Short mmCIF file of C-alpha atoms and ligand atoms in Angstrom, two decimals:
data_model
loop_
_atom_site.label_atom_id
_atom_site.label_comp_id
_atom_site.label_asym_id
_atom_site.label_seq_id
_atom_site.Cartn_x
_atom_site.Cartn_y
_atom_site.Cartn_z
CA MET F 1 63.74 17.61 -27.92
CA GLY F 2 66.40 14.94 -27.62
CA SER F 3 68.08 12.56 -25.25
CA ASP F 4 71.48 13.44 -23.89
CA ILE F 5 73.73 12.26 -21.15
CA LEU F 6 74.72 14.55 -18.34
CA ALA F 7 78.10 13.54 -17.03
CA TRP F 8 80.40 14.80 -14.34
CA SER F 9 84.14 14.30 -14.32
CA ASP F 10 86.62 14.84 -11.51
CA PHE F 11 90.20 15.96 -11.63
CA GLU F 12 92.25 17.14 -8.67
CA GLY F 13 89.18 17.93 -6.63
CA ILE F 14 87.43 19.94 -9.32
CA THR F 15 84.23 18.63 -10.80
CA LEU F 16 83.23 19.55 -14.32
CA SER F 17 79.85 18.92 -15.87
CA HIS F 18 79.29 17.91 -19.47
CA ARG F 19 76.46 17.27 -21.83
CA LEU F 20 77.16 14.34 -24.12
CA SER F 21 75.18 13.03 -27.01
CA GLN F 22 73.59 9.62 -26.63
CA GLU F 23 76.10 8.14 -29.09
CA GLU F 24 79.04 8.94 -26.86
CA HIS F 25 79.29 6.08 -24.43
CA CYS F 26 80.61 6.89 -21.04
CA GLU F 27 81.00 4.87 -17.92
CA THR F 28 81.75 5.73 -14.35
CA GLY F 29 85.49 5.60 -13.66
CA GLU F 30 86.40 5.99 -17.30
CA PRO F 31 89.29 8.41 -17.98
CA VAL F 32 88.41 11.25 -20.32
CA SER F 33 90.02 14.22 -21.94
CA VAL F 34 88.02 17.39 -21.78
CA THR F 35 88.50 20.16 -24.24
CA ALA F 36 87.14 23.66 -24.11
CA ASP F 37 87.61 26.34 -26.68
CA VAL F 38 89.39 29.31 -25.10
CA ALA F 39 87.76 31.62 -27.63
CA LYS F 40 84.38 30.63 -26.23
CA ALA F 41 85.42 30.75 -22.58
CA SER F 42 84.22 33.57 -20.38
CA PHE F 43 86.51 35.35 -17.97
CA PHE F 44 85.13 36.94 -14.85
CA GLU F 45 86.79 38.92 -12.15
CA ASP F 46 86.87 36.98 -8.91
CA GLY F 47 84.81 38.82 -6.32
CA THR F 48 82.80 41.22 -8.48
CA GLY F 49 81.93 38.60 -11.10
CA ALA F 50 82.22 41.20 -13.85
CA ARG F 51 83.03 39.98 -17.32
CA LEU F 52 86.60 40.72 -18.43
CA MET T 1 51.36 48.27 -31.52
CA SER T 2 53.39 49.77 -28.77
CA SER T 3 56.89 50.22 -27.47
CA VAL T 4 57.55 50.30 -23.75
CA ALA T 5 59.99 52.62 -21.99
CA ILE T 6 60.72 52.08 -18.34
CA GLU T 7 62.87 54.72 -16.72
CA ASN T 8 64.47 54.73 -13.31
CA LEU T 9 61.73 52.51 -11.91
CA ASP T 10 61.67 51.84 -8.18
CA ILE T 11 59.22 49.59 -6.40
CA ARG T 12 59.28 49.14 -2.65
CA TYR T 13 57.11 47.18 -0.27
CA GLY T 14 57.74 48.92 3.03
CA ASN T 15 61.46 48.57 3.65
CA VAL T 16 61.93 46.00 0.94
CA HIS T 17 63.36 47.47 -2.25
CA VAL T 18 62.14 45.02 -4.87
CA VAL T 19 62.84 46.82 -8.18
CA LYS T 20 65.86 49.09 -8.16
CA SER T 21 66.31 52.11 -10.47
CA LEU T 22 65.43 49.92 -13.41
CA ASP T 23 65.72 51.10 -17.02
CA LEU T 24 64.32 49.01 -19.85
CA GLN T 25 63.33 49.88 -23.40
CA ILE T 26 61.19 47.34 -25.21
CA LYS T 27 60.72 47.70 -28.94
CA ASP T 28 57.40 47.71 -30.73
CA GLY T 29 56.56 44.10 -31.61
CA GLU T 30 59.39 42.66 -29.57
CA PHE T 31 59.18 39.43 -27.58
CA LEU T 32 61.00 40.28 -24.39
CA VAL T 33 61.55 37.69 -21.68
CA LEU T 34 62.19 38.62 -18.06
CA LEU T 35 64.27 35.73 -16.74
CA GLY T 36 65.57 35.25 -13.23
CA PRO T 37 65.40 33.16 -10.08
CA SER T 38 62.28 33.11 -7.93
CA GLY T 39 61.89 36.28 -5.87
CA CYS T 40 64.07 38.52 -8.06
CA GLY T 41 61.17 40.87 -8.84
CA LYS T 42 59.96 39.67 -12.26
CA SER T 43 56.26 39.56 -11.38
CA THR T 44 56.48 42.85 -9.51
CA LEU T 45 57.95 44.50 -12.59
CA LEU T 46 55.38 42.90 -14.90
CA ASN T 47 52.53 43.91 -12.61
CA ALA T 48 53.83 47.47 -12.60
CA ILE T 49 53.78 47.47 -16.41
CA GLY T 50 50.21 46.16 -16.27
CA GLY T 51 49.18 48.69 -13.64
CA LEU T 52 48.44 46.11 -10.94
CA THR T 53 51.25 47.37 -8.71
CA ASP T 54 51.96 51.00 -7.87
CA VAL T 55 55.48 52.21 -8.49
CA SER T 56 57.50 54.05 -5.84
CA GLY T 57 59.43 56.11 -8.37
CA GLY T 58 60.29 56.44 -12.05
CA THR T 59 58.16 56.48 -15.18
CA LEU T 60 56.51 54.11 -17.60
CA HIS T 61 55.67 55.03 -21.20
CA PHE T 62 53.80 53.09 -23.89
CA ASN T 63 54.94 54.77 -27.11
CA ASP T 64 54.89 58.44 -26.10
CA ARG T 65 52.05 58.02 -23.62
CA ASP T 66 52.93 58.32 -19.94
CA VAL T 67 51.03 55.45 -18.32
CA THR T 68 52.77 55.48 -14.94
CA TRP T 69 49.47 56.20 -13.16
CA THR T 70 47.01 55.06 -15.83
CA ASP T 71 44.27 52.65 -14.79
CA PRO T 72 45.05 49.03 -15.85
CA LYS T 73 41.91 48.83 -18.02
CA ASP T 74 43.00 51.89 -20.00
CA ARG T 75 46.53 50.68 -20.73
CA GLY T 76 45.69 48.49 -23.72
CA ILE T 77 47.21 45.36 -22.25
CA GLY T 78 46.23 41.70 -22.08
CA MET T 79 47.52 39.60 -19.20
CA VAL T 80 47.95 35.86 -18.78
CA PHE T 81 48.91 34.40 -15.42
CA GLN T 82 50.21 31.08 -14.17
CA SER T 83 46.87 30.35 -12.52
CA TYR T 84 44.23 30.48 -15.22
CA ALA T 85 41.72 32.32 -13.02
CA LEU T 86 38.75 31.25 -15.13
CA TYR T 87 35.21 31.64 -13.75
CA PRO T 88 34.24 28.06 -12.90
CA THR T 89 30.50 28.55 -13.50
CA MET T 90 30.89 30.15 -16.94
CA THR T 91 31.43 28.37 -20.22
CA VAL T 92 34.64 28.92 -22.18
CA GLU T 93 32.78 31.31 -24.46
CA ARG T 94 31.43 33.33 -21.49
CA ASN T 95 34.87 33.36 -19.87
CA MET T 96 36.50 34.67 -23.03
CA SER T 97 33.88 37.31 -23.66
CA PHE T 98 33.42 38.44 -20.05
CA GLY T 99 35.67 41.50 -20.25
CA LEU T 100 34.10 42.63 -23.51
CA ARG T 101 30.56 42.25 -22.17
CA ILE T 102 31.48 44.31 -19.08
CA ALA T 103 32.96 46.94 -21.36
CA GLY T 104 29.66 47.05 -23.30
CA VAL T 105 31.07 45.88 -26.62
CA PRO T 106 28.23 45.08 -29.09
CA ARG T 107 27.25 41.43 -29.35
CA PRO T 108 28.24 40.83 -33.03
CA GLU T 109 31.68 42.24 -32.37
CA ILE T 110 32.13 40.03 -29.31
CA GLU T 111 31.14 36.97 -31.36
CA LYS T 112 33.59 37.89 -34.08
CA LYS T 113 36.45 38.35 -31.62
CA VAL T 114 35.75 35.11 -29.74
CA LYS T 115 35.53 33.20 -33.02
CA TRP T 116 38.82 34.67 -34.20
CA ALA T 117 40.68 33.95 -30.94
CA SER T 118 39.27 30.46 -30.49
CA GLU T 119 40.22 29.52 -34.05
CA LEU T 120 43.72 30.87 -33.53
CA LEU T 121 44.08 28.83 -30.35
CA GLN T 122 42.20 25.80 -31.70
CA ILE T 123 39.61 25.74 -28.95
CA THR T 124 36.42 26.27 -30.98
CA GLN T 125 35.20 22.79 -30.03
CA LEU T 126 35.50 23.73 -26.34
CA LEU T 127 33.43 26.92 -26.34
CA ASP T 128 30.39 25.35 -24.62
CA ARG T 129 32.35 23.57 -21.92
CA LYS T 130 32.93 24.66 -18.35
CA PRO T 131 36.55 24.98 -17.10
CA SER T 132 36.18 21.85 -14.95
CA ALA T 133 35.79 19.83 -18.16
CA LEU T 134 39.09 21.09 -19.56
CA SER T 135 42.67 19.89 -19.20
CA GLY T 136 45.34 22.22 -17.83
CA GLY T 137 46.64 22.99 -21.28
CA GLN T 138 43.14 23.74 -22.59
CA ARG T 139 42.45 26.03 -19.63
CA GLN T 140 45.60 27.98 -20.33
CA ARG T 141 44.59 28.31 -23.99
CA VAL T 142 41.28 29.76 -22.83
CA ALA T 143 43.11 32.17 -20.52
CA ILE T 144 45.28 33.27 -23.46
CA GLY T 145 42.16 33.60 -25.60
CA ARG T 146 40.54 35.81 -22.98
CA ALA T 147 43.56 38.13 -23.19
CA LEU T 148 43.56 38.03 -27.01
CA VAL T 149 39.99 39.24 -27.50
CA ARG T 150 40.78 42.51 -25.82
CA ASP T 151 42.51 44.41 -28.64
CA ALA T 152 45.69 44.67 -26.63
CA ASP T 153 48.83 46.41 -27.90
CA ILE T 154 50.94 44.67 -25.31
CA PHE T 155 50.60 41.18 -23.90
CA LEU T 156 51.98 40.34 -20.49
CA PHE T 157 52.59 36.72 -19.52
CA ASP T 158 53.54 35.67 -16.01
CA GLU T 159 54.87 32.10 -16.04
CA PRO T 160 51.84 30.91 -18.05
CA LEU T 161 53.22 27.42 -18.59
CA SER T 162 54.57 26.64 -15.13
CA ASN T 163 51.57 24.53 -14.11
CA LEU T 164 51.74 22.31 -17.17
CA ASP T 165 53.65 19.11 -17.69
CA ALA T 166 56.82 19.11 -19.80
CA LYS T 167 55.18 17.90 -23.01
CA LEU T 168 52.35 20.44 -22.90
CA ARG T 169 54.79 23.17 -21.96
CA ALA T 170 56.82 22.50 -25.08
CA GLU T 171 53.64 22.45 -27.19
CA LEU T 172 52.19 25.69 -25.84
CA ARG T 173 55.60 27.35 -26.03
CA LEU T 174 55.46 26.78 -29.77
CA GLU T 175 51.89 28.08 -29.90
CA ILE T 176 52.85 31.27 -28.12
CA LYS T 177 55.76 31.76 -30.50
CA LYS T 178 53.39 31.32 -33.46
CA LEU T 179 50.90 33.68 -31.87
CA HIS T 180 53.56 36.35 -31.57
CA LYS T 181 54.45 35.93 -35.24
CA ALA T 182 50.80 36.11 -36.28
CA LEU T 183 49.88 39.14 -34.16
CA GLY T 184 53.15 41.05 -34.20
CA SER T 185 52.25 42.52 -30.80
CA THR T 186 54.72 43.47 -28.13
CA MET T 187 54.99 40.62 -25.65
CA ILE T 188 56.62 40.63 -22.24
CA TYR T 189 57.00 37.19 -20.77
CA VAL T 190 58.12 36.32 -17.26
CA THR T 191 59.73 32.98 -16.55
CA HIS T 192 62.37 31.31 -14.41
CA ASP T 193 62.73 28.63 -17.09
CA GLN T 194 65.77 29.22 -19.27
CA ILE T 195 64.55 26.91 -22.04
CA GLU T 196 61.43 29.05 -22.39
CA ALA T 197 63.53 32.19 -22.38
CA LEU T 198 66.05 30.94 -24.92
CA THR T 199 63.43 29.60 -27.32
CA LEU T 200 60.86 32.41 -27.14
CA ALA T 201 62.76 35.64 -26.72
CA ASP T 202 63.95 38.22 -29.19
CA ARG T 203 65.83 39.58 -26.20
CA ILE T 204 66.19 38.35 -22.64
CA ALA T 205 66.49 40.59 -19.60
CA VAL T 206 68.22 38.51 -16.95
CA MET T 207 67.23 39.78 -13.49
CA LYS T 208 68.66 39.30 -10.05
CA ASP T 209 67.65 41.15 -6.87
CA GLY T 210 65.54 43.69 -8.75
CA ILE T 211 68.34 44.63 -11.15
CA ILE T 212 68.75 43.70 -14.80
CA GLN T 213 72.06 41.91 -15.12
CA GLN T 214 72.07 41.62 -18.89
CA LEU T 215 69.72 42.60 -21.70
CA ASP T 216 70.65 40.83 -24.92
CA THR T 217 69.75 38.23 -27.51
CA PRO T 218 69.46 34.62 -26.32
CA LEU T 219 72.67 33.75 -28.16
CA ASN T 220 74.67 36.51 -26.52
CA VAL T 221 73.25 35.89 -23.09
CA TYR T 222 74.25 32.24 -23.47
CA ASN T 223 77.65 32.66 -25.09
CA LYS T 224 78.76 36.00 -23.72
CA PRO T 225 77.30 36.31 -20.25
CA ALA T 226 77.79 39.81 -18.83
CA ASN T 227 78.80 38.49 -15.45
CA GLU T 228 79.35 35.36 -13.44
CA PHE T 229 75.72 35.24 -12.28
CA VAL T 230 74.36 35.15 -15.84
CA GLY T 231 77.00 32.61 -16.86
CA THR T 232 76.08 30.22 -14.13
CA PHE T 233 72.30 30.83 -14.19
CA LEU T 234 71.98 29.79 -17.81
CA GLY T 235 72.95 26.50 -19.35
CA SER T 236 72.25 22.92 -18.49
CA PRO T 237 74.58 21.93 -17.06
CA ALA T 238 75.80 25.31 -15.84
CA MET T 239 79.09 26.77 -16.95
CA ASN T 240 82.08 25.18 -15.31
CA LYS T 241 84.01 27.54 -13.09
CA ILE T 242 87.73 27.19 -12.70
CA ALA T 243 89.92 29.57 -10.73
CA GLY T 244 92.79 30.72 -12.86
CA ALA T 245 95.09 33.56 -13.66
CA PHE T 246 94.49 36.10 -16.35
CA LEU T 247 97.32 37.24 -18.54
CA PRO T 248 97.27 40.20 -20.91
CA LYS T 249 95.35 39.43 -24.10
CA MET T 250 94.19 36.21 -22.50
CA THR T 251 97.21 34.45 -23.84
CA ALA T 252 97.29 31.83 -21.18
CA LEU T 253 95.64 30.33 -18.16
CA SER T 254 97.34 28.90 -15.17
CA SER T 255 97.28 28.02 -11.50
CA GLY T 256 96.27 24.94 -9.59
CA PRO T 257 94.48 22.24 -11.46
CA VAL T 258 94.46 24.25 -14.67
CA ARG T 259 98.22 24.45 -14.58
CA SER T 260 98.44 20.77 -13.81
CA ALA T 261 96.17 20.07 -16.69
CA LEU T 262 98.19 22.26 -18.96
CA MET T 263 101.43 20.81 -17.63
CA SER T 264 100.17 17.35 -18.35
CA THR T 265 99.63 18.38 -21.92
CA GLY T 266 103.31 19.22 -22.08
CA ILE T 267 102.92 22.98 -22.06
CA ARG T 268 105.28 25.05 -19.96
CA SER T 269 103.68 26.58 -16.91
CA PRO T 270 102.76 30.17 -17.62
CA GLU T 271 102.94 30.91 -13.90
CA ARG T 272 106.61 31.73 -14.34
CA SER T 273 105.61 34.54 -16.60
CA LYS T 274 106.03 37.91 -14.92
CA THR T 275 102.79 39.06 -16.47
CA ALA T 276 100.60 36.76 -14.39
CA ARG T 277 98.04 38.79 -12.50
CA ARG T 278 95.43 38.32 -9.84
CA GLN T 279 93.18 35.29 -9.53
CA ARG T 280 90.36 35.25 -12.07
CA LEU T 281 87.56 32.91 -12.80
CA VAL T 282 87.54 31.08 -16.05
CA CYS T 283 84.15 29.78 -17.08
CA VAL T 284 83.65 27.34 -19.86
CA ARG T 285 80.91 25.20 -21.27
CA SER T 286 83.02 22.16 -21.72
CA ILE T 287 82.96 19.55 -24.37
CA CYS T 288 83.85 16.10 -23.25
CA THR T 289 85.95 13.90 -25.46
CA LEU T 290 86.68 10.30 -24.75
CA PRO T 291 90.19 8.99 -25.19
CA THR T 292 91.07 8.01 -28.72
CA PRO T 293 94.30 6.58 -30.15
CA GLU T 294 95.07 9.96 -31.69
CA MET T 295 94.56 11.80 -28.43
CA PRO T 296 95.62 9.62 -25.52
CA HIS T 297 94.44 10.58 -22.08
CA GLY T 298 96.12 13.71 -20.77
CA ARG T 299 97.95 14.56 -23.96
CA GLY T 300 96.98 17.58 -25.94
CA ARG T 301 98.06 18.24 -29.46
CA SER T 302 100.61 20.97 -29.87
CA LEU T 303 99.18 24.40 -29.46
CA SER T 304 100.46 27.61 -30.87
CA SER T 305 102.85 29.23 -28.43
CA SER T 306 101.42 32.71 -28.70
CA ARG T 307 97.82 31.82 -27.98
CA TRP T 308 96.29 28.76 -26.49
CA GLU T 309 93.36 27.69 -28.53
CA ALA T 310 91.98 25.15 -26.20
CA ILE T 311 92.16 23.98 -22.65
CA PHE T 312 92.83 20.28 -22.38
CA TRP T 313 91.77 18.68 -19.20
CA PRO T 314 92.19 15.13 -18.04
CA GLY T 315 89.50 13.72 -15.81
CA ARG T 316 87.58 10.67 -14.82
CA ILE T 317 83.84 10.23 -15.19
CA SER T 318 82.33 10.24 -11.74
CA ARG T 319 78.64 10.17 -12.64
CA ALA T 320 76.48 9.96 -15.74
CA LEU T 321 72.74 10.40 -16.07
CA PRO T 322 70.35 10.32 -18.99
CA SER T 323 68.80 13.72 -19.61
CA ARG T 324 66.11 15.23 -21.79
CA THR T 325 66.55 18.53 -23.51
CA GLY T 326 63.77 20.80 -24.70
N1 ADP J 1 52.73 42.56 -1.99
C1 ADP J 1 53.97 42.37 -1.52
N2 ADP J 1 54.34 42.80 -0.28
C2 ADP J 1 55.58 42.62 0.18
N3 ADP J 1 56.57 42.00 -0.50
C3 ADP J 1 56.27 41.55 -1.73
C4 ADP J 1 54.97 41.71 -2.30
N4 ADP J 1 54.99 41.17 -3.55
C5 ADP J 1 56.24 40.70 -3.73
N5 ADP J 1 57.01 40.91 -2.64
C6 ADP J 1 58.43 40.57 -2.50
O1 ADP J 1 59.12 41.10 -3.59
C7 ADP J 1 60.14 40.21 -4.05
C8 ADP J 1 59.94 39.92 -5.52
O2 ADP J 1 58.76 39.18 -5.70
P1 ADP J 1 58.25 38.77 -7.14
O3 ADP J 1 58.18 39.94 -8.00
O4 ADP J 1 56.99 37.99 -6.95
O5 ADP J 1 59.42 37.81 -7.63
P2 ADP J 1 59.46 36.79 -8.87
O6 ADP J 1 58.24 36.98 -9.69
O7 ADP J 1 60.73 37.11 -9.58
O8 ADP J 1 59.52 35.42 -8.26
C9 ADP J 1 60.04 38.98 -3.18
O9 ADP J 1 61.02 39.06 -2.18
C10 ADP J 1 58.66 39.07 -2.59
O10 ADP J 1 58.63 38.48 -1.32
MG1 MG J 2 56.69 35.62 -10.11
#
């Protein structure tokens, strides 16, 4: 069990959600860079939702 | 000890098809979690395994024994439900031993079993109390104890922790895990709570609309969801969905905001590539990084041209909330 921060960021009308550790400060309005590992991304077919 | 084989199982209530041609093989000694949203048919399936619900088609085997139409009391199962269903006028000891007394088990054997189960569940000091003098967590321990004393090969749990507060839930979750280790029995556990599923299961069967969407280890269900439903049902927060294009060998992502994001990192738009195909969904569990001098906002480091290793995405925090995990 631990304490985290749930944060949402907006960019061009898309909202992304993040889980941050307590140590990472974040404030509303603050610009951020989001990274996601492509190797760990999932790709689904639009419509059927099947994994690609 | 018992394995469970469910083949082509159908369960209907009138016109409502609740469980649909379901196949599921559960290994001897396995902890299998049935996970899915409310109403997807988890309890119906569990009740069919326990013999409390008649099936409309298909078969059910425990080891090599066909139990599709076997009476619940002859199936060798122990069940624990969300509501403890203890007899309010009986002491804990009487509640735990009730089934054995009905079955005509000799007194010394009953005492031995109750002693064993109450020690395992640390409720020996409660044996003389009535349920009304117990907390919710203690009542559920008694309900588990009542299932334990019945020499079951298979234990069925239907959301046993849903009525408890978060702290007790976490505690009893651990207890159930320990119990499984100690007994080595096959356990089938229904929940809509992904934390329970991820922490308890050897394998998780993710259900939706009476169909198993994915049957896999917690790690694989989390990291390699079989479809969009599984990907977005698990995780807190859920996977982020971004519409994008899919290129052969997943070499690149593009379109709309993703392209803008990639453009802003200085990478050429892959949309010009002739290989771009139909719209796809890209789902990621994102990691948020705050701007640092080495990585100014909106600038990615150079990525290999043949394969993009990461998606860089500029954004602005719109909301932040403290959250508890576990
Ligand atoms: N006895 C019943 N008669 C008619 N419909 C039922 C009965 N039991 C369950 N259902 C329906 O079957 C579906 C699955 O229910 P259930 O197995 O309880 O779901 P879950 O346990 O996943 O929440 C629901 O739509 C529910 O309304
Ligand atoms: Mg249910």
